[in-house]
Amino acid sequence: MELYVDIADIDVIKAIAQYFPIDGFTTNPKIFTQAKQPVPVLMAEYKKYADETGAKVFVQVTGSTAAEMFEQAKMLQSYFGAQFVVKIPAVKEGYQAVRLCKQAGIPVAVTVVHSMMQALVAAKAGADYVAPYVSHIDNMGADGVSCVAEMVTAFRNGGYPCKVIGASFRTVDQIKNLAVCGCQAVTIAPALFDALIAHPATTESVKGFDKVWSETFGDKQVSDLLPK
Ligand code: G3P
């Protein structure tokens, strides 16, 4: 499962990447409005980071027509290079822009997806990813995880290489259920990352190890006990 962090702040991306095996990061217009640094500064930092690490960079177009979206996608790809994936909203103009981008060799994630059919048409149009907003689907009274499972099944049955990158999570359980249903990628807000790996039983057991070890070996470490 590909793992992305959903944030604009490059220092947060780097901090998370120190502990978690992320494949890159995703942004969107709302996320940029919350950024601590000016967007041009962030864009330069993204390019440097992507060039150094191979991390994928997802940036969403802000145009409203297919032509505007396509022009922006070309400019963004020209700047970021091979690690770039353009995010195009699942609106009618966006579906035309998807095909223009794919003809131009620009990887595409169709985003702001809330239904199986939006995802299917995007996959048919050649999208590399579709990004369903799991919690938004839940909030509408549907089941976000089930909707993603249907996308994964439909893409597999239809032979579409398109990947589902789940987005908009409130709980680790949502992410777990996506992994179980074969969702190929998720993008997660920074606040959820520590919760991915936290478990009280692990904390308690490690504390127990430390206690009995220090009672037996004092402050010696295991490497101190290697034969001289
Ligand atoms: O990538 C989409 C994500 O940023 C939406 O998150 O918190 O608005 O549901 P949220």
Coordinates of N, CA and C in Angstrom, one line a residue, residues 11-200:
D11 N 8.3 20.9 6.3 CA 9.0 20.4 7.5 C 8.3 19.3 8.2
V12 N 6.9 19.3 8.1 CA 6.1 18.3 8.6 C 6.3 17.0 7.8
I13 N 6.3 17.2 6.5 CA 6.5 16.0 5.6 C 7.9 15.3 5.9
K14 N 8.9 16.1 6.1 CA 10.3 15.6 6.4 C 10.3 14.9 7.8
A15 N 9.6 15.5 8.7 CA 9.6 14.9 10.1 C 8.9 13.6 10.1
I16 N 7.8 13.5 9.3 CA 7.0 12.2 9.3 C 7.9 11.2 8.5
A17 N 8.6 11.6 7.4 CA 9.4 10.7 6.6 C 10.5 10.1 7.4
Q18 N 10.9 10.8 8.5 CA 12.0 10.2 9.4 C 11.5 8.9 10.0
Y19 N 10.2 8.8 10.3 CA 9.7 7.6 11.0 C 8.9 6.6 10.2
F20 N 8.2 7.2 9.2 CA 7.3 6.4 8.4 C 7.8 6.3 6.9
P21 N 7.6 5.1 6.3 CA 8.0 4.9 5.0 C 7.1 5.5 3.9
I22 N 7.0 6.8 3.9 CA 6.0 7.5 3.0 C 6.6 7.4 1.6
D23 N 5.6 7.4 0.6 CA 5.9 7.4 -0.8 C 5.9 8.8 -1.4
G24 N 5.4 9.8 -0.6 CA 5.3 11.1 -1.1 C 4.2 11.9 -0.3
F25 N 3.7 13.0 -0.9 CA 2.7 13.8 -0.1 C 1.7 14.4 -1.1
T26 N 0.6 14.7 -0.6 CA -0.5 15.2 -1.4 C -0.9 16.6 -0.9
T27 N -1.3 17.5 -1.8 CA -1.8 18.8 -1.4 C -3.1 19.0 -2.1
N28 N -3.8 20.1 -1.7 CA -5.0 20.5 -2.4 C -5.2 22.0 -2.0
P29 N -6.1 22.7 -2.7 CA -6.2 24.1 -2.5 C -6.4 24.5 -1.0
K30 N -7.2 23.7 -0.3 CA -7.5 24.0 1.1 C -6.2 23.9 1.9
I31 N -5.5 22.8 1.6 CA -4.3 22.5 2.4 C -3.2 23.7 2.2
F32 N -3.2 24.2 1.0 CA -2.2 25.3 0.7 C -2.6 26.6 1.5
T33 N -4.0 26.7 1.7 CA -4.4 27.9 2.5 C -4.0 27.8 4.0
Q34 N -3.7 26.6 4.4 CA -3.3 26.4 5.8 C -1.8 26.3 6.0
A35 N -1.0 26.5 4.9 CA 0.4 26.3 4.9 C 1.1 27.4 5.7
K36 N 2.2 27.1 6.4 CA 2.9 28.0 7.2 C 3.8 28.9 6.4
Q37 N 4.3 28.4 5.2 CA 5.2 29.2 4.4 C 4.5 29.6 3.1
P38 N 5.0 30.6 2.4 CA 4.5 31.0 1.1 C 4.5 29.9 0.1
V39 N 3.5 29.7 -0.7 CA 3.4 28.6 -1.6 C 4.6 28.5 -2.5
P40 N 5.1 29.6 -3.1 CA 6.3 29.5 -4.0 C 7.5 28.9 -3.3
V41 N 7.6 29.3 -2.0 CA 8.8 28.7 -1.2 C 8.6 27.2 -1.1
L42 N 7.3 26.8 -0.8 CA 7.0 25.4 -0.6 C 7.3 24.6 -1.9
M43 N 6.8 25.2 -3.0 CA 7.0 24.6 -4.3 C 8.5 24.3 -4.6
A44 N 9.3 25.2 -4.3 CA 10.8 25.0 -4.5 C 11.3 23.9 -3.6
E45 N 10.8 23.9 -2.3 CA 11.2 22.9 -1.4 C 10.7 21.5 -1.8
Y46 N 9.5 21.5 -2.4 CA 8.9 20.2 -2.9 C 9.9 19.6 -4.0
K47 N 10.2 20.5 -4.9 CA 11.1 20.0 -6.0 C 12.4 19.4 -5.5
K48 N 13.0 20.2 -4.6 CA 14.3 19.7 -4.0 C 14.1 18.4 -3.3
Y49 N 13.1 18.3 -2.5 CA 12.8 17.1 -1.7 C 12.5 15.9 -2.6
A50 N 11.7 16.1 -3.6 CA 11.3 15.1 -4.6 C 12.5 14.6 -5.4
D51 N 13.3 15.5 -5.8 CA 14.6 15.2 -6.5 C 15.5 14.4 -5.7
E52 N 15.6 14.7 -4.4 CA 16.5 14.0 -3.5 C 16.0 12.7 -3.0
T53 N 14.7 12.5 -2.9 CA 14.1 11.3 -2.2 C 13.4 10.4 -3.2
G54 N 13.0 11.0 -4.3 CA 12.1 10.2 -5.2 C 10.6 10.2 -4.8
A55 N 10.3 11.1 -3.8 CA 9.0 11.1 -3.3 C 8.0 11.7 -4.4
K56 N 6.8 11.1 -4.4 CA 5.8 11.6 -5.4 C 5.2 12.9 -4.8
V57 N 4.9 13.9 -5.7 CA 4.3 15.1 -5.3 C 3.0 15.3 -6.0
F58 N 1.9 15.4 -5.3 CA 0.6 15.5 -5.8 C 0.1 17.0 -5.6
V59 N -0.1 17.7 -6.7 CA -0.6 19.1 -6.6 C -1.9 19.2 -7.5
Q60 N -2.9 19.8 -6.9 CA -4.2 20.0 -7.6 C -4.3 21.2 -8.4
V61 N -4.8 21.1 -9.6 CA -5.0 22.3 -10.5 C -6.2 23.1 -9.9
T62 N -6.2 24.4 -10.2 CA -7.2 25.3 -9.7 C -8.0 25.9 -10.9
G63 N -7.8 25.4 -12.1 CA -8.5 25.9 -13.2 C -9.9 25.4 -13.2
S64 N -10.8 26.1 -14.0 CA -12.2 25.6 -14.0 C -12.6 25.0 -15.3
T65 N -11.8 25.3 -16.4 CA -12.0 24.6 -17.7 C -11.0 23.6 -17.9
A66 N -11.3 22.6 -18.8 CA -10.3 21.6 -19.2 C -9.0 22.2 -19.7
A67 N -9.2 23.3 -20.5 CA -8.0 23.9 -21.1 C -7.1 24.5 -20.0
E68 N -7.7 25.2 -19.0 CA -7.0 25.8 -17.9 C -6.3 24.7 -17.1
M69 N -7.1 23.6 -16.8 CA -6.5 22.5 -16.0 C -5.3 21.9 -16.7
F70 N -5.4 21.7 -18.0 CA -4.4 21.1 -18.8 C -3.1 22.0 -18.8
E71 N -3.3 23.3 -19.0 CA -2.2 24.2 -19.1 C -1.5 24.2 -17.7
Q72 N -2.2 24.2 -16.6 CA -1.6 24.2 -15.3 C -0.9 22.9 -15.0
A73 N -1.5 21.8 -15.5 CA -0.8 20.5 -15.3 C 0.5 20.5 -16.0
K74 N 0.5 21.0 -17.2 CA 1.8 21.0 -18.0 C 2.9 21.8 -17.3
M75 N 2.5 23.0 -16.8 CA 3.4 23.9 -16.1 C 4.0 23.2 -14.9
L76 N 3.1 22.6 -14.1 CA 3.5 21.9 -12.9 C 4.4 20.7 -13.2
Q77 N 4.1 19.9 -14.2 CA 4.9 18.8 -14.5 C 6.3 19.3 -15.0
S78 N 6.3 20.3 -15.8 CA 7.5 20.9 -16.3 C 8.4 21.3 -15.2
Y79 N 7.8 21.8 -14.1 CA 8.6 22.3 -12.9 C 9.1 21.1 -12.0
F80 N 8.1 20.2 -11.7 CA 8.4 19.1 -10.8 C 9.1 17.9 -11.4
G81 N 8.8 17.7 -12.7 CA 9.4 16.5 -13.3 C 8.7 15.2 -13.1
A82 N 9.5 14.1 -13.1 CA 9.0 12.8 -13.1 C 8.2 12.4 -11.9
Q83 N 8.5 13.0 -10.8 CA 7.8 12.7 -9.5 C 6.4 13.3 -9.4
F84 N 6.0 14.0 -10.3 CA 4.8 14.8 -10.2 C 3.5 14.0 -10.6
V85 N 2.4 14.2 -9.9 CA 1.1 13.7 -10.2 C 0.1 14.8 -10.1
V86 N -0.6 15.1 -11.2 CA -1.5 16.2 -11.1 C -2.8 15.7 -10.5
K87 N -3.4 16.5 -9.6 CA -4.8 16.2 -9.1 C -5.8 17.0 -9.8
I88 N -6.8 16.3 -10.4 CA -7.8 16.9 -11.2 C -9.2 16.6 -10.5
P89 N -10.0 17.6 -10.2 CA -11.3 17.2 -9.5 C -12.2 16.5 -10.4
A90 N -13.1 15.7 -9.8 CA -14.0 14.8 -10.6 C -15.2 15.6 -11.1
V91 N -15.0 16.7 -11.8 CA -16.0 17.5 -12.4 C -15.9 17.3 -13.9
K92 N -17.0 17.7 -14.6 CA -17.1 17.4 -16.0 C -15.9 17.9 -16.8
E93 N -15.5 19.1 -16.6 CA -14.3 19.7 -17.3 C -13.1 18.9 -16.9
G94 N -13.0 18.4 -15.7 CA -11.9 17.6 -15.2 C -11.7 16.3 -16.0
Y95 N -12.8 15.7 -16.4 CA -12.8 14.4 -17.2 C -12.2 14.6 -18.6
Q96 N -12.4 15.8 -19.1 CA -11.7 16.1 -20.4 C -10.3 16.4 -20.2
A97 N -10.0 17.1 -19.1 CA -8.6 17.4 -18.8 C -7.8 16.1 -18.5
V98 N -8.4 15.1 -17.9 CA -7.7 13.9 -17.6 C -7.1 13.3 -18.9
R99 N -8.0 13.3 -20.0 CA -7.5 12.7 -21.2 C -6.4 13.5 -21.9
L100 N -6.6 14.8 -21.8 CA -5.5 15.7 -22.4 C -4.2 15.5 -21.6
C101 N -4.3 15.3 -20.3 CA -3.0 15.1 -19.5 C -2.4 13.8 -19.9
K102 N -3.2 12.7 -20.0 CA -2.7 11.4 -20.3 C -2.1 11.4 -21.7
Q103 N -2.7 12.1 -22.6 CA -2.1 12.1 -24.0 C -0.8 12.8 -23.9
A104 N -0.6 13.7 -23.0 CA 0.7 14.5 -22.8 C 1.7 13.8 -21.9
G105 N 1.3 12.6 -21.4 CA 2.2 11.9 -20.5 C 2.3 12.4 -19.1
I106 N 1.2 13.1 -18.7 CA 1.2 13.6 -17.3 C 0.4 12.6 -16.4
P107 N 1.0 12.0 -15.4 CA 0.2 11.2 -14.5 C -0.9 12.0 -13.8
V108 N -2.0 11.3 -13.6 CA -3.2 12.0 -13.1 C -3.9 11.3 -11.9
A109 N -4.3 12.0 -10.9 CA -5.1 11.5 -9.9 C -6.4 12.3 -10.0
V110 N -7.5 11.6 -10.2 CA -8.8 12.3 -10.2 C -9.3 12.3 -8.7
T111 N -9.5 13.5 -8.2 CA -9.8 13.7 -6.8 C -11.2 14.2 -6.5
V112 N -11.4 14.4 -5.2 CA -12.7 14.8 -4.7 C -13.8 13.8 -5.2
V113 N -13.5 12.5 -5.2 CA -14.4 11.5 -5.7 C -15.3 11.0 -4.6
H114 N -16.6 10.9 -4.8 CA -17.5 10.5 -3.8 C -18.4 9.4 -4.3
S115 N -18.2 8.9 -5.5 CA -19.0 7.7 -5.9 C -18.2 6.8 -6.8
M116 N -18.7 5.6 -6.8 CA -18.1 4.5 -7.6 C -18.1 4.9 -9.1
M117 N -19.1 5.5 -9.6 CA -19.2 5.8 -11.0 C -18.2 6.9 -11.4
Q118 N -18.0 7.9 -10.5 CA -17.0 8.9 -10.8 C -15.6 8.2 -10.9
A119 N -15.4 7.2 -10.1 CA -14.1 6.5 -10.1 C -14.0 5.7 -11.3
L120 N -15.1 5.0 -11.7 CA -15.0 4.1 -12.9 C -14.7 4.9 -14.2
V121 N -15.4 6.0 -14.3 CA -15.2 6.9 -15.5 C -13.8 7.4 -15.6
A122 N -13.3 7.8 -14.4 CA -11.9 8.3 -14.3 C -10.9 7.2 -14.7
A123 N -11.2 6.0 -14.2 CA -10.3 4.9 -14.6 C -10.3 4.6 -16.1
K124 N -11.5 4.7 -16.6 CA -11.7 4.5 -18.1 C -11.0 5.6 -18.9
A125 N -11.0 6.8 -18.3 CA -10.4 7.9 -19.0 C -8.8 7.9 -18.9
G126 N -8.3 6.9 -18.1 CA -6.9 6.7 -18.0 C -6.2 7.2 -16.8
A127 N -7.1 7.6 -15.8 CA -6.5 8.1 -14.6 C -5.5 7.1 -13.9
D128 N -4.4 7.6 -13.4 CA -3.5 6.7 -12.6 C -4.0 6.4 -11.2
Y129 N -4.7 7.4 -10.7 CA -5.3 7.2 -9.3 C -6.7 7.9 -9.3
V130 N -7.5 7.4 -8.4 CA -8.7 8.1 -8.0 C -8.7 8.3 -6.5
A131 N -9.1 9.4 -6.1 CA -9.0 9.8 -4.6 C -10.4 10.0 -4.0
P132 N -11.0 8.9 -3.5 CA -12.3 9.0 -2.8 C -12.1 9.6 -1.4
Y133 N -13.0 10.5 -1.1 CA -13.0 11.2 0.3 C -13.8 10.3 1.2
V134 N -13.1 9.4 1.9 CA -13.8 8.4 2.7 C -14.7 9.0 3.8
S135 N -14.2 9.9 4.5 CA -15.1 10.5 5.6 C -16.2 11.4 5.1
H136 N -16.0 12.0 4.0 CA -17.1 12.8 3.4 C -18.2 11.9 2.9
I137 N -17.8 10.7 2.4 CA -18.8 9.7 1.9 C -19.6 9.2 3.2
D138 N -18.8 8.9 4.2 CA -19.5 8.5 5.5 C -20.5 9.6 6.0
N139 N -20.0 10.8 5.9 CA -20.8 12.0 6.4 C -22.1 12.1 5.6
M140 N -22.1 11.6 4.4 CA -23.3 11.7 3.6 C -24.3 10.5 3.9
G141 N -23.9 9.7 4.8 CA -24.7 8.5 5.2 C -24.4 7.3 4.4
A142 N -23.5 7.3 3.5 CA -23.0 6.1 2.8 C -21.9 5.5 3.6
D143 N -21.3 4.5 3.1 CA -20.1 3.8 3.8 C -18.9 4.0 2.9
G144 N -18.0 4.9 3.3 CA -16.8 5.2 2.6 C -15.9 4.0 2.3
V145 N -15.8 3.2 3.3 CA -14.9 2.0 3.1 C -15.5 1.1 2.0
S146 N -16.8 0.8 2.1 CA -17.5 -0.1 1.1 C -17.4 0.5 -0.3
C147 N -17.5 1.8 -0.3 CA -17.4 2.5 -1.7 C -16.0 2.3 -2.3
V148 N -15.0 2.4 -1.4 CA -13.6 2.1 -1.9 C -13.5 0.7 -2.3
A149 N -14.0 -0.2 -1.5 CA -13.9 -1.7 -1.9 C -14.6 -2.0 -3.2
E150 N -15.7 -1.3 -3.5 CA -16.3 -1.4 -4.8 C -15.4 -0.9 -5.9
M151 N -14.7 0.2 -5.7 CA -13.8 0.7 -6.7 C -12.7 -0.3 -7.0
V152 N -12.1 -0.8 -5.9 CA -11.0 -1.7 -6.1 C -11.5 -3.0 -6.9
T153 N -12.7 -3.5 -6.5 CA -13.2 -4.7 -7.2 C -13.5 -4.4 -8.7
A154 N -14.1 -3.2 -8.9 CA -14.5 -2.8 -10.3 C -13.3 -2.7 -11.2
F155 N -12.2 -2.0 -10.6 CA -11.0 -1.8 -11.4 C -10.3 -3.2 -11.7
R156 N -10.3 -4.0 -10.7 CA -9.7 -5.4 -10.9 C -10.5 -6.1 -11.9
N157 N -11.8 -6.2 -11.8 CA -12.7 -6.9 -12.7 C -12.6 -6.3 -14.1
G158 N -12.5 -5.0 -14.2 CA -12.5 -4.4 -15.5 C -11.1 -4.3 -16.1
G159 N -10.1 -4.7 -15.4 CA -8.7 -4.7 -15.9 C -8.1 -3.3 -16.0
Y160 N -8.6 -2.4 -15.1 CA -8.1 -1.0 -15.2 C -6.9 -0.9 -14.2
P161 N -5.8 -0.4 -14.7 CA -4.6 -0.3 -13.9 C -4.7 0.9 -12.9
C162 N -5.8 1.6 -12.9 CA -6.0 2.7 -12.0 C -5.9 2.3 -10.5
K163 N -5.2 3.1 -9.7 CA -5.1 2.8 -8.3 C -6.1 3.7 -7.5
V164 N -6.6 3.2 -6.4 CA -7.4 4.0 -5.5 C -6.5 4.5 -4.4
I165 N -6.4 5.9 -4.2 CA -5.7 6.5 -3.1 C -6.8 7.1 -2.2
G166 N -7.0 6.3 -1.1 CA -8.1 6.8 -0.2 C -7.6 8.1 0.5
A167 N -8.6 9.0 0.8 CA -8.3 10.2 1.4 C -9.4 10.6 2.4
S168 N -9.1 11.6 3.3 CA -10.0 12.1 4.2 C -10.4 11.0 5.3
F169 N -9.5 10.8 6.2 CA -9.7 9.8 7.3 C -9.8 10.5 8.6
R170 N -10.6 9.9 9.5 CA -10.8 10.4 10.9 C -10.3 9.3 11.8
T171 N -10.2 8.0 11.4 CA -9.7 7.0 12.3 C -8.8 6.0 11.6
V172 N -7.9 5.4 12.4 CA -7.0 4.3 11.8 C -7.9 3.2 11.3
D173 N -9.0 2.9 11.9 CA -9.8 1.8 11.5 C -10.3 1.9 10.0
Q174 N -10.6 3.2 9.6 CA -10.9 3.4 8.2 C -9.8 3.0 7.3
I175 N -8.6 3.3 7.7 CA -7.4 3.0 6.9 C -7.1 1.5 6.9
K176 N -7.3 0.9 8.1 CA -7.1 -0.6 8.2 C -8.1 -1.3 7.2
N177 N -9.3 -0.9 7.3 CA -10.3 -1.5 6.4 C -10.0 -1.3 4.9
L178 N -9.5 -0.1 4.6 CA -9.1 0.1 3.2 C -8.0 -0.9 2.8
A179 N -7.0 -1.0 3.7 CA -5.9 -2.0 3.4 C -6.4 -3.4 3.2
V180 N -7.4 -3.8 4.0 CA -7.9 -5.1 4.0 C -8.6 -5.3 2.6
C181 N -9.3 -4.3 2.1 CA -10.0 -4.5 0.9 C -9.2 -4.3 -0.4
G182 N -7.9 -4.1 -0.2 CA -7.0 -4.0 -1.3 C -6.8 -2.6 -1.9
C183 N -7.2 -1.6 -1.2 CA -6.9 -0.2 -1.6 C -5.4 0.0 -1.8
Q184 N -5.0 0.6 -2.9 CA -3.6 0.6 -3.2 C -2.8 1.7 -2.6
A185 N -3.5 2.7 -2.1 CA -2.8 3.8 -1.5 C -3.7 4.6 -0.6
V186 N -3.1 5.3 0.3 CA -3.9 6.2 1.2 C -3.0 7.5 1.4
T187 N -3.7 8.6 1.6 CA -3.1 9.8 2.0 C -3.7 10.3 3.3
I188 N -2.8 10.5 4.3 CA -3.3 10.6 5.7 C -2.8 12.0 6.3
A189 N -3.6 12.6 7.0 CA -3.2 13.8 7.7 C -2.1 13.5 8.8
P190 N -1.2 14.4 9.0 CA -0.1 14.1 10.0 C -0.6 13.6 11.3
A191 N -1.7 14.1 11.8 CA -2.1 13.8 13.2 C -2.4 12.3 13.3
L192 N -2.7 11.6 12.2 CA -3.1 10.2 12.3 C -1.9 9.2 12.3
F193 N -0.7 9.7 11.9 CA 0.4 8.8 11.6 C 0.8 8.1 12.9
D194 N 1.0 8.8 14.0 CA 1.4 8.1 15.2 C 0.4 7.0 15.6
A195 N -0.8 7.3 15.4 CA -1.9 6.4 15.8 C -1.8 5.1 14.9
L196 N -1.2 5.2 13.8 CA -1.1 4.0 12.9 C -0.3 2.9 13.6
I197 N 0.7 3.3 14.4 CA 1.6 2.3 15.0 C 1.4 2.2 16.5
A198 N 0.6 3.0 17.1 CA 0.5 3.0 18.6 C -0.4 1.8 19.0
H199 N 0.1 1.1 20.1 CA -0.8 0.1 20.8 C -0.3 0.0 22.2
P200 N -1.3 0.2 23.1 CA -1.0 0.1 24.6 C -0.3 -1.1 25.0

